[in-house]
Amino acid sequence: MTVSTTNNYVVTNRGSVIENRHQVHAVVTDATGRILYGVGNPKRITLARSAAKPAQVLAILQTGAVEQFGFDEEDLALMCASHSSEDHHIARARGMLAKALLDEGDLRCGGHPAISEAVNRTWIKHDFIPTGICNNCSGKHAGMLAGAKAIGAPTADYHQADHPFQRQVKDVVEELAGLEQDGAQWAIDGCNLPAPAFALHHLARIYARIAHAADCAASVSASTQTQALGRIFHAMAQYPALVGGTGRFCTELMETFAGALIGKVGADGCYAVGLRASDQTRRLGADGAIGIAVKIEDGNLDILYAAVVEILGQFQIAAPDQLQRLAAFHRPQIRNTAGVVTGQTSHQFQMLSV
C-alpha cells in the first residue's frame, strides 16, 4: 500500500534554494489495526528501535518483576526511556539495579556520549568516561535484567536473542503488533538488545492499543494485559522527564498534551504516538484510541520531530497554543555559526484517508 511518494516530503531551504527533501512515511491506525490515514508507504518495513520500548516493557511486567522487586511508576517510565543521562536518570537506573540486587557490572549495554549536550559538556569538563549505567537505554536494561531474574533465567546473557526472557519479549511484541509468531524481523539495536522490524502500520497499532488500554484499564472487566498496558501509558505520561530529558522532544510533547498521549522516538528517524480516545480521534473515524507511526527515510531526527508535530496539526489534534509551544520543533530554523537565520523548514506532505 503506497499512499503518495511524490508529495511526501519535509523540505529545507536556504534562501530561495531547496537544500534537502526528506521523505516521510506515516500511518494512523485504530487499536484493531485498521488503517485510517497515511502518506508515503504505510507498509514500509521499519526497525522500531527504541519506539518498541513500551511493548518490551509489557514483557517485563508480565514476569512479575515489578512487584517482586518493588519497582514504581517512575521506574516503569525509565524502562521506556531513551534518557539524556542527567543525574536523576542515572540515579534512578542505579536504584533499579539495587532493588533487584544487581549491579552495574551486570549491564550488557556500553557507555556513550549523552544525548544532552549540557551533560556532555559537564562530562568533558570533569574528564568523565560514561559506562553502561549512563547509556540512554539503561532503564530498559535494568528492567530486562530483573525480568530475567524473575523467571529464574540466567542474567549473564539476558541480552541474547535466544535467552528465555528475550523469547518472551519477542512473543509479546509480535502479539501486540497483531502479527503471527515469528512475524517480525529482528536485529541488534544500538544498546545491544534485539529490536523488532515490521510494517510501519504495526507500530501504530501497538501504540493505539496502549492508548486504548489507558482508557479501559480502570474497568472491572479489564484484562491483566490491558491493566499492564494502561499502567505503561500512565507511567510515561506522568513522568515525561524520565522518558527523555530537559528540552527533549518526547518530554516536551507529553508535557504539552498533559496525559492525552504518549510519544516515543526510535533511533534513525522512527516515532510513534498513542492518543487516547477523544472528539479528535472520533472525527478521524476511530471508535477509540489511535496510533500514529512515522518514519523519515533518511533518519533525520529533527525532521522527524517536525513531521510529527505537523501531523498533529493537520488532524487538529494539537490546538493552536500547543502548536505554539512545539513551534521550535515544528518548523526549525536553520542558523549559521553567527546565529543568523539562513533557512527554513516547510512541510510538503498531506495525510490522506485510506
mmCIF file of C-alpha atoms in Angstrom:
data_model
loop_
_atom_site.group_PDB
_atom_site.id
_atom_site.type_symbol
_atom_site.label_atom_id
_atom_site.label_comp_id
_atom_site.label_asym_id
_atom_site.label_seq_id
_atom_site.Cartn_x
_atom_site.Cartn_y
_atom_site.Cartn_z
ATOM 1 C CA MET A 1 0.000 0.000 0.000
ATOM 2 C CA THR A 2 1.512 3.289 -1.127
ATOM 3 C CA VAL A 3 -0.452 6.461 -0.454
ATOM 4 C CA SER A 4 1.856 9.046 -2.030
ATOM 5 C CA THR A 5 5.530 9.031 -2.921
ATOM 6 C CA THR A 6 5.599 12.277 -4.885
ATOM 7 C CA ASN A 7 4.274 14.682 -2.245
ATOM 8 C CA ASN A 8 5.577 13.246 0.989
ATOM 9 C CA TYR A 9 8.494 15.443 1.926
ATOM 10 C CA VAL A 10 9.713 17.831 4.555
ATOM 11 C CA VAL A 11 11.840 20.401 2.748
ATOM 12 C CA THR A 12 14.650 22.636 4.000
ATOM 13 C CA ASN A 13 15.569 25.829 2.163
ATOM 14 C CA ARG A 14 18.476 28.242 2.347
ATOM 15 C CA GLY A 15 17.089 31.451 0.957
ATOM 16 C CA SER A 16 15.303 30.534 -2.270
ATOM 17 C CA VAL A 17 17.357 27.361 -2.736
ATOM 18 C CA ILE A 18 15.931 23.952 -1.857
ATOM 19 C CA GLU A 19 18.724 22.200 0.006
ATOM 20 C CA ASN A 20 17.121 18.924 1.130
ATOM 21 C CA ARG A 21 13.969 16.916 0.639
ATOM 22 C CA HIS A 22 13.331 14.419 3.449
ATOM 23 C CA GLN A 23 10.869 11.669 2.529
ATOM 24 C CA VAL A 24 8.094 10.969 5.043
ATOM 25 C CA HIS A 25 6.231 7.714 5.640
ATOM 26 C CA ALA A 26 3.415 7.900 8.176
ATOM 27 C CA VAL A 27 0.285 5.989 9.124
ATOM 28 C CA VAL A 28 -2.635 6.245 11.551
ATOM 29 C CA THR A 29 -4.486 3.168 12.802
ATOM 30 C CA ASP A 30 -7.048 2.343 15.438
ATOM 31 C CA ALA A 31 -6.476 -0.282 18.134
ATOM 32 C CA THR A 32 -7.729 -3.073 15.846
ATOM 33 C CA GLY A 33 -5.044 -2.226 13.305
ATOM 34 C CA ARG A 34 -7.436 -0.640 10.801
ATOM 35 C CA ILE A 35 -5.502 1.886 8.732
ATOM 36 C CA LEU A 36 -7.245 5.262 8.705
ATOM 37 C CA TYR A 37 -4.751 7.679 7.155
ATOM 38 C CA GLY A 38 -1.336 7.545 5.597
ATOM 39 C CA VAL A 39 1.319 9.162 3.471
ATOM 40 C CA GLY A 40 4.230 7.535 1.694
ATOM 41 C CA ASN A 41 4.348 3.808 2.363
ATOM 42 C CA PRO A 42 2.463 2.674 5.497
ATOM 43 C CA LYS A 43 3.844 -0.841 4.891
ATOM 44 C CA ARG A 44 7.484 0.206 4.867
ATOM 45 C CA ILE A 45 9.435 -2.351 6.901
ATOM 46 C CA THR A 46 10.743 -0.280 9.782
ATOM 47 C CA LEU A 47 13.064 -1.043 12.662
ATOM 48 C CA ALA A 48 11.159 0.295 15.642
ATOM 49 C CA ARG A 49 14.381 0.728 17.635
ATOM 50 C CA SER A 50 13.592 2.482 20.940
ATOM 51 C CA ALA A 51 9.993 3.143 19.889
ATOM 52 C CA ALA A 52 9.472 -0.550 20.738
ATOM 53 C CA LYS A 53 10.338 0.002 24.413
ATOM 54 C CA PRO A 54 6.785 0.315 25.796
ATOM 55 C CA ALA A 55 5.907 -3.027 24.154
ATOM 56 C CA GLN A 56 9.087 -4.615 25.528
ATOM 57 C CA VAL A 57 8.241 -3.297 28.986
ATOM 58 C CA LEU A 58 4.944 -5.175 28.815
ATOM 59 C CA ALA A 59 7.019 -8.373 28.771
ATOM 60 C CA ILE A 60 8.843 -7.199 31.901
ATOM 61 C CA LEU A 61 5.541 -6.559 33.671
ATOM 62 C CA GLN A 62 4.269 -9.999 32.727
ATOM 63 C CA THR A 63 7.177 -11.688 34.544
ATOM 64 C CA GLY A 64 6.053 -10.215 37.874
ATOM 65 C CA ALA A 65 9.422 -8.469 38.268
ATOM 66 C CA VAL A 66 7.817 -5.109 39.030
ATOM 67 C CA GLU A 67 6.039 -6.478 42.107
ATOM 68 C CA GLN A 68 8.840 -8.831 43.086
ATOM 69 C CA PHE A 69 11.489 -6.099 43.184
ATOM 70 C CA GLY A 70 9.319 -3.154 44.194
ATOM 71 C CA PHE A 71 9.624 -1.068 41.045
ATOM 72 C CA ASP A 72 7.406 2.023 40.971
ATOM 73 C CA GLU A 73 5.850 4.107 38.173
ATOM 74 C CA GLU A 74 8.969 6.225 37.766
ATOM 75 C CA ASP A 75 10.984 3.053 37.255
ATOM 76 C CA LEU A 76 8.489 1.994 34.577
ATOM 77 C CA ALA A 77 8.914 5.351 32.854
ATOM 78 C CA LEU A 78 12.691 4.912 32.817
ATOM 79 C CA MET A 79 12.315 1.410 31.339
ATOM 80 C CA CYS A 80 10.519 3.079 28.405
ATOM 81 C CA ALA A 81 13.106 5.855 28.120
ATOM 82 C CA SER A 82 15.857 6.954 25.821
ATOM 83 C CA HIS A 83 17.047 9.269 28.544
ATOM 84 C CA SER A 84 19.503 12.152 28.491
ATOM 85 C CA SER A 85 21.845 10.715 31.151
ATOM 86 C CA GLU A 86 21.029 13.539 33.530
ATOM 87 C CA ASP A 87 21.851 12.895 37.170
ATOM 88 C CA HIS A 88 18.290 11.883 38.066
ATOM 89 C CA HIS A 89 18.196 9.373 35.192
ATOM 90 C CA ILE A 90 21.421 7.690 36.248
ATOM 91 C CA ALA A 91 20.429 7.702 39.918
ATOM 92 C CA ARG A 92 17.117 6.014 39.125
ATOM 93 C CA ALA A 93 18.807 3.370 36.949
ATOM 94 C CA ARG A 94 21.209 2.618 39.796
ATOM 95 C CA GLY A 95 18.278 2.422 42.199
ATOM 96 C CA MET A 96 16.520 -0.073 39.946
ATOM 97 C CA LEU A 97 19.573 -2.320 39.893
ATOM 98 C CA ALA A 98 19.829 -2.119 43.673
ATOM 99 C CA LYS A 99 16.161 -3.097 44.105
ATOM 100 C CA ALA A 100 16.770 -6.229 42.039
ATOM 101 C CA LEU A 101 20.046 -6.994 43.893
ATOM 102 C CA LEU A 102 22.041 -6.391 40.710
ATOM 103 C CA ASP A 103 24.922 -4.052 39.930
ATOM 104 C CA GLU A 104 26.348 -2.087 37.017
ATOM 105 C CA GLY A 105 28.611 -4.958 36.031
ATOM 106 C CA ASP A 106 25.520 -6.953 35.066
ATOM 107 C CA LEU A 107 24.595 -4.469 32.308
ATOM 108 C CA ARG A 108 25.367 -5.512 28.740
ATOM 109 C CA CYS A 109 24.994 -2.045 27.245
ATOM 110 C CA GLY A 110 28.049 0.135 26.778
ATOM 111 C CA GLY A 111 28.590 3.778 27.608
ATOM 112 C CA HIS A 112 28.269 6.546 25.041
ATOM 113 C CA PRO A 113 28.175 10.362 24.861
ATOM 114 C CA ALA A 114 24.981 11.694 26.379
ATOM 115 C CA ILE A 115 22.109 12.773 24.150
ATOM 116 C CA SER A 116 22.156 16.009 26.170
ATOM 117 C CA GLU A 117 24.836 18.470 25.049
ATOM 118 C CA ALA A 118 24.826 20.059 28.507
ATOM 119 C CA VAL A 119 25.547 16.704 30.134
ATOM 120 C CA ASN A 120 28.328 16.031 27.643
ATOM 121 C CA ARG A 121 29.986 19.370 28.393
ATOM 122 C CA THR A 122 29.960 18.536 32.099
ATOM 123 C CA TRP A 123 31.424 15.095 31.470
ATOM 124 C CA ILE A 124 34.206 16.520 29.309
ATOM 125 C CA LYS A 125 34.975 19.203 31.879
ATOM 126 C CA HIS A 126 35.414 16.521 34.551
ATOM 127 C CA ASP A 127 37.186 14.052 32.260
ATOM 128 C CA PHE A 128 34.353 11.579 32.893
ATOM 129 C CA ILE A 129 34.094 8.422 30.792
ATOM 130 C CA PRO A 130 30.482 7.148 30.638
ATOM 131 C CA THR A 131 29.795 3.496 31.396
ATOM 132 C CA GLY A 132 26.738 1.330 30.795
ATOM 133 C CA ILE A 133 24.686 2.928 33.575
ATOM 134 C CA CYS A 134 24.905 6.187 31.586
ATOM 135 C CA ASN A 135 23.531 4.563 28.432
ATOM 136 C CA ASN A 136 20.254 6.156 27.358
ATOM 137 C CA CYS A 137 18.714 2.651 27.476
ATOM 138 C CA SER A 138 19.970 1.726 30.956
ATOM 139 C CA GLY A 139 16.435 1.750 32.371
ATOM 140 C CA LYS A 140 15.270 -0.868 29.890
ATOM 141 C CA HIS A 141 18.369 -2.964 30.551
ATOM 142 C CA ALA A 142 17.813 -2.824 34.308
ATOM 143 C CA GLY A 143 14.198 -3.855 33.784
ATOM 144 C CA MET A 144 15.135 -6.721 31.497
ATOM 145 C CA LEU A 145 17.750 -7.969 33.933
ATOM 146 C CA ALA A 146 15.063 -8.013 36.598
ATOM 147 C CA GLY A 147 12.677 -9.762 34.209
ATOM 148 C CA ALA A 148 15.233 -12.477 33.531
ATOM 149 C CA LYS A 149 15.816 -12.918 37.252
ATOM 150 C CA ALA A 150 12.068 -13.084 37.948
ATOM 151 C CA ILE A 151 11.602 -16.061 35.621
ATOM 152 C CA GLY A 152 14.628 -17.828 37.063
ATOM 153 C CA ALA A 153 16.746 -17.444 33.939
ATOM 154 C CA PRO A 154 20.468 -16.576 33.915
ATOM 155 C CA THR A 155 21.216 -12.857 33.923
ATOM 156 C CA ALA A 156 24.653 -13.032 32.301
ATOM 157 C CA ASP A 157 23.270 -13.339 28.758
ATOM 158 C CA TYR A 158 19.898 -11.624 29.184
ATOM 159 C CA HIS A 159 20.600 -9.572 26.041
ATOM 160 C CA GLN A 160 20.954 -12.528 23.689
ATOM 161 C CA ALA A 161 18.127 -13.211 21.225
ATOM 162 C CA ASP A 162 17.870 -16.860 22.300
ATOM 163 C CA HIS A 163 17.653 -16.051 26.028
ATOM 164 C CA PRO A 164 14.371 -17.285 27.584
ATOM 165 C CA PHE A 165 13.370 -13.756 28.546
ATOM 166 C CA GLN A 166 14.119 -12.333 25.084
ATOM 167 C CA ARG A 167 11.985 -15.096 23.576
ATOM 168 C CA GLN A 168 9.157 -13.894 25.816
ATOM 169 C CA VAL A 169 9.768 -10.313 24.674
ATOM 170 C CA LYS A 170 9.595 -11.452 21.065
ATOM 171 C CA ASP A 171 6.241 -13.177 21.587
ATOM 172 C CA VAL A 172 4.764 -10.210 23.455
ATOM 173 C CA VAL A 173 5.852 -7.634 20.866
ATOM 174 C CA GLU A 174 4.608 -9.688 17.923
ATOM 175 C CA GLU A 175 1.238 -10.318 19.548
ATOM 176 C CA LEU A 176 0.812 -6.656 20.448
ATOM 177 C CA ALA A 177 1.638 -5.666 16.870
ATOM 178 C CA GLY A 178 -1.022 -8.040 15.558
ATOM 179 C CA LEU A 179 1.493 -10.393 13.956
ATOM 180 C CA GLU A 180 1.697 -14.155 13.884
ATOM 181 C CA GLN A 181 4.528 -15.802 15.798
ATOM 182 C CA ASP A 182 7.821 -15.080 14.009
ATOM 183 C CA GLY A 183 6.018 -12.358 12.057
ATOM 184 C CA ALA A 184 8.628 -9.690 12.847
ATOM 185 C CA GLN A 185 12.217 -9.435 11.745
ATOM 186 C CA TRP A 186 14.794 -8.805 14.453
ATOM 187 C CA ALA A 187 18.149 -7.013 14.510
ATOM 188 C CA ILE A 188 20.540 -5.859 17.234
ATOM 189 C CA ASP A 189 19.846 -2.325 18.427
ATOM 190 C CA GLY A 190 22.439 0.280 19.338
ATOM 191 C CA CYS A 191 22.215 -0.703 23.018
ATOM 192 C CA ASN A 192 22.974 -4.381 22.300
ATOM 193 C CA LEU A 193 19.415 -5.752 22.618
ATOM 194 C CA PRO A 194 17.177 -7.279 19.924
ATOM 195 C CA ALA A 195 14.887 -4.754 18.192
ATOM 196 C CA PRO A 196 11.866 -5.624 16.021
ATOM 197 C CA ALA A 197 11.159 -4.610 12.452
ATOM 198 C CA PHE A 198 7.759 -4.801 10.779
ATOM 199 C CA ALA A 199 5.473 -2.792 8.536
ATOM 200 C CA LEU A 200 5.067 0.727 9.884
ATOM 201 C CA HIS A 201 1.338 0.313 10.493
ATOM 202 C CA HIS A 202 2.048 -2.437 13.037
ATOM 203 C CA LEU A 203 3.963 0.086 15.146
ATOM 204 C CA ALA A 204 0.974 2.434 15.011
ATOM 205 C CA ARG A 205 -1.257 -0.429 16.142
ATOM 206 C CA ILE A 206 0.952 -1.104 19.170
ATOM 207 C CA TYR A 207 0.587 2.491 20.317
ATOM 208 C CA ALA A 208 -3.150 2.563 19.598
ATOM 209 C CA ARG A 209 -3.535 -0.494 21.810
ATOM 210 C CA ILE A 210 -1.510 1.097 24.604
ATOM 211 C CA ALA A 211 -3.605 4.274 24.419
ATOM 212 C CA HIS A 212 -6.815 2.224 24.275
ATOM 213 C CA ALA A 213 -5.701 0.404 27.419
ATOM 214 C CA ALA A 214 -5.243 3.726 29.197
ATOM 215 C CA ASP A 215 -8.940 4.381 28.607
ATOM 216 C CA CYS A 216 -10.041 0.897 29.719
ATOM 217 C CA ALA A 217 -7.604 -0.163 32.459
ATOM 218 C CA ALA A 218 -9.811 1.049 35.313
ATOM 219 C CA SER A 219 -12.735 -1.123 34.212
ATOM 220 C CA VAL A 220 -13.505 -4.108 36.435
ATOM 221 C CA SER A 221 -13.586 -6.247 33.288
ATOM 222 C CA ALA A 222 -10.169 -5.144 32.038
ATOM 223 C CA SER A 223 -7.768 -7.992 31.299
ATOM 224 C CA THR A 224 -4.408 -8.294 33.007
ATOM 225 C CA GLN A 225 -2.721 -7.238 29.771
ATOM 226 C CA THR A 226 -4.962 -4.180 29.434
ATOM 227 C CA GLN A 227 -4.194 -3.152 33.007
ATOM 228 C CA ALA A 228 -0.459 -3.537 32.338
ATOM 229 C CA LEU A 229 -0.594 -1.530 29.106
ATOM 230 C CA GLY A 230 -2.608 1.184 30.821
ATOM 231 C CA ARG A 231 -0.003 1.305 33.560
ATOM 232 C CA ILE A 232 2.754 1.788 30.970
ATOM 233 C CA PHE A 233 0.828 4.628 29.326
ATOM 234 C CA HIS A 234 0.206 6.421 32.605
ATOM 235 C CA ALA A 235 3.819 5.998 33.769
ATOM 236 C CA MET A 236 5.140 7.617 30.589
ATOM 237 C CA ALA A 237 2.525 10.385 30.610
ATOM 238 C CA GLN A 238 3.025 11.134 34.309
ATOM 239 C CA TYR A 239 6.837 11.183 34.208
ATOM 240 C CA PRO A 240 7.818 12.503 30.760
ATOM 241 C CA ALA A 241 11.068 13.997 32.074
ATOM 242 C CA LEU A 242 12.275 10.450 32.757
ATOM 243 C CA VAL A 243 11.335 9.243 29.260
ATOM 244 C CA GLY A 244 13.512 11.883 27.582
ATOM 245 C CA GLY A 245 15.042 14.794 29.430
ATOM 246 C CA THR A 246 15.428 18.545 29.555
ATOM 247 C CA GLY A 247 14.379 20.096 26.242
ATOM 248 C CA ARG A 248 13.879 16.723 24.554
ATOM 249 C CA PHE A 249 11.002 16.273 22.101
ATOM 250 C CA CYS A 250 9.392 13.250 23.822
ATOM 251 C CA THR A 251 9.317 15.122 27.114
ATOM 252 C CA GLU A 252 8.036 18.389 25.631
ATOM 253 C CA LEU A 253 5.361 16.593 23.602
ATOM 254 C CA MET A 254 3.945 14.646 26.542
ATOM 255 C CA GLU A 255 4.102 17.650 28.859
ATOM 256 C CA THR A 256 2.248 19.721 26.251
ATOM 257 C CA PHE A 257 -0.581 17.182 25.954
ATOM 258 C CA ALA A 258 -0.808 16.527 29.705
ATOM 259 C CA GLY A 259 -1.874 12.878 29.711
ATOM 260 C CA ALA A 260 -3.764 12.776 26.393
ATOM 261 C CA LEU A 261 -0.976 10.960 24.550
ATOM 262 C CA ILE A 262 2.382 9.268 24.806
ATOM 263 C CA GLY A 263 5.184 9.591 22.282
ATOM 264 C CA LYS A 264 8.469 7.756 21.868
ATOM 265 C CA VAL A 265 11.371 8.188 19.497
ATOM 266 C CA GLY A 266 13.306 5.380 17.865
ATOM 267 C CA ALA A 267 16.802 5.976 16.513
ATOM 268 C CA ASP A 268 17.327 6.728 12.819
ATOM 269 C CA GLY A 269 14.073 8.525 12.234
ATOM 270 C CA CYS A 270 11.250 6.479 13.754
ATOM 271 C CA TYR A 271 8.491 7.818 16.020
ATOM 272 C CA ALA A 272 5.230 6.549 17.488
ATOM 273 C CA VAL A 273 2.346 8.277 19.257
ATOM 274 C CA GLY A 274 -0.553 6.750 21.168
ATOM 275 C CA LEU A 275 -3.531 9.102 21.505
ATOM 276 C CA ARG A 276 -6.396 8.365 23.877
ATOM 277 C CA ALA A 277 -9.993 8.440 22.658
ATOM 278 C CA SER A 278 -11.347 11.962 22.193
ATOM 279 C CA ASP A 279 -13.516 14.052 19.906
ATOM 280 C CA GLN A 280 -10.487 14.345 17.626
ATOM 281 C CA THR A 281 -9.996 10.586 17.289
ATOM 282 C CA ARG A 282 -13.697 10.082 16.639
ATOM 283 C CA ARG A 283 -13.594 12.773 13.973
ATOM 284 C CA LEU A 284 -10.820 10.798 12.282
ATOM 285 C CA GLY A 285 -13.060 7.732 12.090
ATOM 286 C CA ALA A 286 -11.784 5.776 15.071
ATOM 287 C CA ASP A 287 -14.102 4.266 17.656
ATOM 288 C CA GLY A 288 -11.496 4.880 20.340
ATOM 289 C CA ALA A 289 -7.768 5.473 20.614
ATOM 290 C CA ILE A 290 -5.417 5.844 17.660
ATOM 291 C CA GLY A 291 -1.759 5.210 16.998
ATOM 292 C CA ILE A 292 0.482 7.256 14.723
ATOM 293 C CA ALA A 293 3.787 5.937 13.383
ATOM 294 C CA VAL A 294 6.268 7.978 11.372
ATOM 295 C CA LYS A 295 9.494 7.081 9.578
ATOM 296 C CA ILE A 296 11.826 9.581 7.898
ATOM 297 C CA GLU A 297 13.590 7.812 5.070
ATOM 298 C CA ASP A 298 16.998 9.384 5.706
ATOM 299 C CA GLY A 299 16.807 9.034 9.500
ATOM 300 C CA ASN A 300 16.974 12.759 10.330
ATOM 301 C CA LEU A 301 15.615 13.247 13.861
ATOM 302 C CA ASP A 302 14.997 16.994 13.640
ATOM 303 C CA ILE A 303 12.891 16.401 10.530
ATOM 304 C CA LEU A 304 11.143 13.510 12.297
ATOM 305 C CA TYR A 305 10.015 15.728 15.170
ATOM 306 C CA ALA A 306 8.907 18.408 12.720
ATOM 307 C CA ALA A 307 6.793 15.871 10.820
ATOM 308 C CA VAL A 308 5.161 14.513 13.991
ATOM 309 C CA VAL A 309 4.032 17.985 15.051
ATOM 310 C CA GLU A 310 2.824 18.725 11.513
ATOM 311 C CA ILE A 311 0.678 15.574 11.548
ATOM 312 C CA LEU A 312 -0.839 16.521 14.901
ATOM 313 C CA GLY A 313 -1.594 19.922 13.445
ATOM 314 C CA GLN A 314 -3.097 18.585 10.218
ATOM 315 C CA PHE A 315 -5.513 16.447 12.222
ATOM 316 C CA GLN A 316 -6.261 19.355 14.595
ATOM 317 C CA ILE A 317 -5.153 17.146 17.466
ATOM 318 C CA ALA A 318 -2.839 19.939 18.567
ATOM 319 C CA ALA A 319 -4.620 23.168 19.463
ATOM 320 C CA PRO A 320 -3.029 26.495 18.408
ATOM 321 C CA ASP A 321 -1.472 27.045 21.836
ATOM 322 C CA GLN A 322 0.001 23.535 21.787
ATOM 323 C CA LEU A 323 1.415 24.081 18.303
ATOM 324 C CA GLN A 324 2.951 27.312 19.561
ATOM 325 C CA ARG A 325 4.604 25.512 22.452
ATOM 326 C CA LEU A 326 6.081 22.993 19.994
ATOM 327 C CA ALA A 327 6.913 25.583 17.317
ATOM 328 C CA ALA A 328 10.680 25.191 17.619
ATOM 329 C CA PHE A 329 10.295 21.501 16.740
ATOM 330 C CA HIS A 330 7.595 22.058 14.102
ATOM 331 C CA ARG A 331 9.410 24.487 11.811
ATOM 332 C CA PRO A 332 13.025 24.570 12.981
ATOM 333 C CA GLN A 333 15.043 27.495 11.702
ATOM 334 C CA ILE A 334 18.437 26.917 10.133
ATOM 335 C CA ARG A 335 21.073 29.143 11.685
ATOM 336 C CA ASN A 336 24.728 29.568 10.854
ATOM 337 C CA THR A 337 27.603 29.811 13.323
ATOM 338 C CA ALA A 338 26.965 33.551 13.758
ATOM 339 C CA GLY A 339 23.384 32.844 14.829
ATOM 340 C CA VAL A 340 21.922 34.271 11.621
ATOM 341 C CA VAL A 341 18.789 32.567 10.291
ATOM 342 C CA THR A 342 19.781 31.227 6.878
ATOM 343 C CA GLY A 343 16.990 28.774 6.122
ATOM 344 C CA GLN A 344 13.582 27.384 6.961
ATOM 345 C CA THR A 345 11.731 24.086 7.170
ATOM 346 C CA SER A 346 8.446 23.504 5.331
ATOM 347 C CA HIS A 347 6.048 20.571 5.158
ATOM 348 C CA GLN A 348 5.109 19.388 1.692
ATOM 349 C CA PHE A 349 3.023 16.363 2.566
ATOM 350 C CA GLN A 350 -0.589 15.723 3.443
ATOM 351 C CA MET A 351 -2.020 12.842 5.435
ATOM 352 C CA LEU A 352 -4.692 11.171 3.265
ATOM 353 C CA SER A 353 -7.653 8.990 4.135
ATOM 354 C CA VAL A 354 -7.004 5.349 3.213
#
